[in-house]
C-alpha positions as MATLAB code, in Angstrom:
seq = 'XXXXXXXXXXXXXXXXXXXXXXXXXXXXXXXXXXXXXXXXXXXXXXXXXXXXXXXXXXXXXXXXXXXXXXXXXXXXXXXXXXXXXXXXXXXXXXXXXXXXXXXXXXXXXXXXXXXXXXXXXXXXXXXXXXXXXXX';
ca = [
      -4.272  -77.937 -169.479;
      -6.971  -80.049 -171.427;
      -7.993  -78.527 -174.277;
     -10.716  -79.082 -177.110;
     -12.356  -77.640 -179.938;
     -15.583  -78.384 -180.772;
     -17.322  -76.645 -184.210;
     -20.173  -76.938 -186.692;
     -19.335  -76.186 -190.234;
     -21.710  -76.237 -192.791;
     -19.452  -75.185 -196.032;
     -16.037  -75.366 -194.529;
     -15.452  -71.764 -193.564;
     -15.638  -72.542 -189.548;
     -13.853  -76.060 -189.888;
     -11.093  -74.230 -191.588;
     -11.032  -71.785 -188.718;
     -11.070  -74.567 -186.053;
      -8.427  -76.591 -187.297;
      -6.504  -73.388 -187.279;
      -7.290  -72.866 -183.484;
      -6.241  -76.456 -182.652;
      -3.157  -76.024 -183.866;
      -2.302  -72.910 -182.116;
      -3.754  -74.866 -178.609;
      -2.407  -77.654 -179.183;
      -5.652  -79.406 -178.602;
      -8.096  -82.272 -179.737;
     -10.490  -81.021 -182.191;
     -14.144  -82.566 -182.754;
     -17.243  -81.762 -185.468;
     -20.493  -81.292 -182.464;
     -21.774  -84.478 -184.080;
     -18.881  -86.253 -183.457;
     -18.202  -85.064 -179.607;
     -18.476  -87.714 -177.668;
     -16.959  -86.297 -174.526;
     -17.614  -84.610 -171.025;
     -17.067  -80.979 -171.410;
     -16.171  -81.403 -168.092;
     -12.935  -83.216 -168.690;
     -11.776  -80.023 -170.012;
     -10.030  -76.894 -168.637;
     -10.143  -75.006 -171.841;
     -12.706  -75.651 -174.715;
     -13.144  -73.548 -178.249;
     -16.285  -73.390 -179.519;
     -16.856  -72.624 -183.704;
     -20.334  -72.035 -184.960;
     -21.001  -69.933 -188.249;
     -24.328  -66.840 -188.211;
     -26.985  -69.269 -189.589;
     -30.729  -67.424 -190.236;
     -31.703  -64.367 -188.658;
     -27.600  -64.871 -187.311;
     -28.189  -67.541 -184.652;
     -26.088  -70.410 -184.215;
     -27.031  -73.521 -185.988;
     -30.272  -74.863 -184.505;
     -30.227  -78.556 -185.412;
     -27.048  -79.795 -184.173;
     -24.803  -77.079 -182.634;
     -27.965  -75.515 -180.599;
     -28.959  -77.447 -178.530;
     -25.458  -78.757 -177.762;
     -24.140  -75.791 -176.677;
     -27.643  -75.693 -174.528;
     -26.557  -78.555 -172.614;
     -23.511  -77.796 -171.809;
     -24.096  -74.370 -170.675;
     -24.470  -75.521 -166.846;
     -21.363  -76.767 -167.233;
     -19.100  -73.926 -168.222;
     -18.486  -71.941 -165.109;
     -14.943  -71.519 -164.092;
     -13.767  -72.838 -167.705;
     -11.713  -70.794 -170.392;
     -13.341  -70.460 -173.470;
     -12.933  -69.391 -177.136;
     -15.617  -68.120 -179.416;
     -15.098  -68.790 -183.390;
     -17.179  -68.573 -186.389;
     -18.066  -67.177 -189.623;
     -20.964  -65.255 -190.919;
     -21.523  -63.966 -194.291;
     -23.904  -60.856 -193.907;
     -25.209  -59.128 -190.688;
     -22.910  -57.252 -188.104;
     -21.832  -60.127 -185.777;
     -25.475  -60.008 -183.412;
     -25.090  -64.034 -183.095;
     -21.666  -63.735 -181.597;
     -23.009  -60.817 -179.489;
     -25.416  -62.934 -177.837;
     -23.438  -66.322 -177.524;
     -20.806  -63.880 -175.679;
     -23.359  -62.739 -173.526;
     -24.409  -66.161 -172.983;
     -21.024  -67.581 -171.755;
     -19.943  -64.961 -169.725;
     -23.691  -65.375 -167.687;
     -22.688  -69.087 -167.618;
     -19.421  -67.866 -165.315;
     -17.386  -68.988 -168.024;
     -14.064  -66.670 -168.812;
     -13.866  -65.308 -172.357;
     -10.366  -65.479 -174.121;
      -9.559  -62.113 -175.343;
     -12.877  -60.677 -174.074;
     -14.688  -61.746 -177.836;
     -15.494  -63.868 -179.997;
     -13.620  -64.084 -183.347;
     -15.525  -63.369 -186.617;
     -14.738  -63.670 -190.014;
     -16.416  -62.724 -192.855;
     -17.119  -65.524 -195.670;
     -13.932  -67.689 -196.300;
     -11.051  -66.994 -194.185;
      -7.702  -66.243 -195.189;
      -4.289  -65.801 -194.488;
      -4.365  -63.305 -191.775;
      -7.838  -64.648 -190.597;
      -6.247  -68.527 -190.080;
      -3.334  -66.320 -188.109;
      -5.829  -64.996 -185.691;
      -7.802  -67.815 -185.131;
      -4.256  -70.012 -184.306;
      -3.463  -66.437 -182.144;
      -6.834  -67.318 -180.764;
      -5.947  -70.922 -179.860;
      -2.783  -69.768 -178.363;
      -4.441  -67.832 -175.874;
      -7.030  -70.426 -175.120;
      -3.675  -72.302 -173.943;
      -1.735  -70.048 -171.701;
];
């Protein structure tokens, strides 16, 4: 199974998280601006974005990326990551509700969240996370 993960990290929290999710998937794993791929290529993708604003995903880069791939992401597996540091999780909320409408499956039903800089037990879930994304 082809696998990626594809993030935007402003301070390092959500890098940290998708490295972590690579590993446990064994997969490639890209910064948005340096995708340079076909989403289509893969069976399996993981997708990192941290709550930015009024908890939306990041609206300059990571946005409209994720925009343009939507019509792409029926039939595919695919992981939700990211961190947040204040609200209740609303942006992952909606992008869940977003993928699923695309047709796309979501591993483990849910995003993954984590609040400010992830730790120990938070890297362990998100390589849990990428392990799933595999099988």
């Amino acid at each position: 199974m082809k696998t990626a993960v594809i993030y935007w990290s402003g301070t390092g929290n959500t890098e940290a998280m998708a490295k972590a999710v690579a590993e446990g998937a064994g997969a490639e794993c890209f910064a948005v601006s340096e995708f340079s791929g076909n989403v289509e290529d893969y069976d399996a993708i993981a997708l990192g974005c941290p709550a930015m604003g009024a908890e939306e995903l990041e609206e300059s880069e990571f946005e409209p990326f994720f925009a343009g791939i939507e019509g792409k992401l029926s039939g595919k597996k695919i992981a939700l990551f990211g961190s947040y540091g204040w609200g209740d999780g609303e942006w992952m909320r909606q992008w869940q509700d977003r993928v699923t409408g695309d047709g796309a499956t979501l591993v483990n039903g849910e995003g993954l969240i984590v609040n400010e800089t992830p730790d120990d037990d938070a890297l362990a879930s998100c390589k849990a996370l990428g392990e799933a994304l595999a099988k």
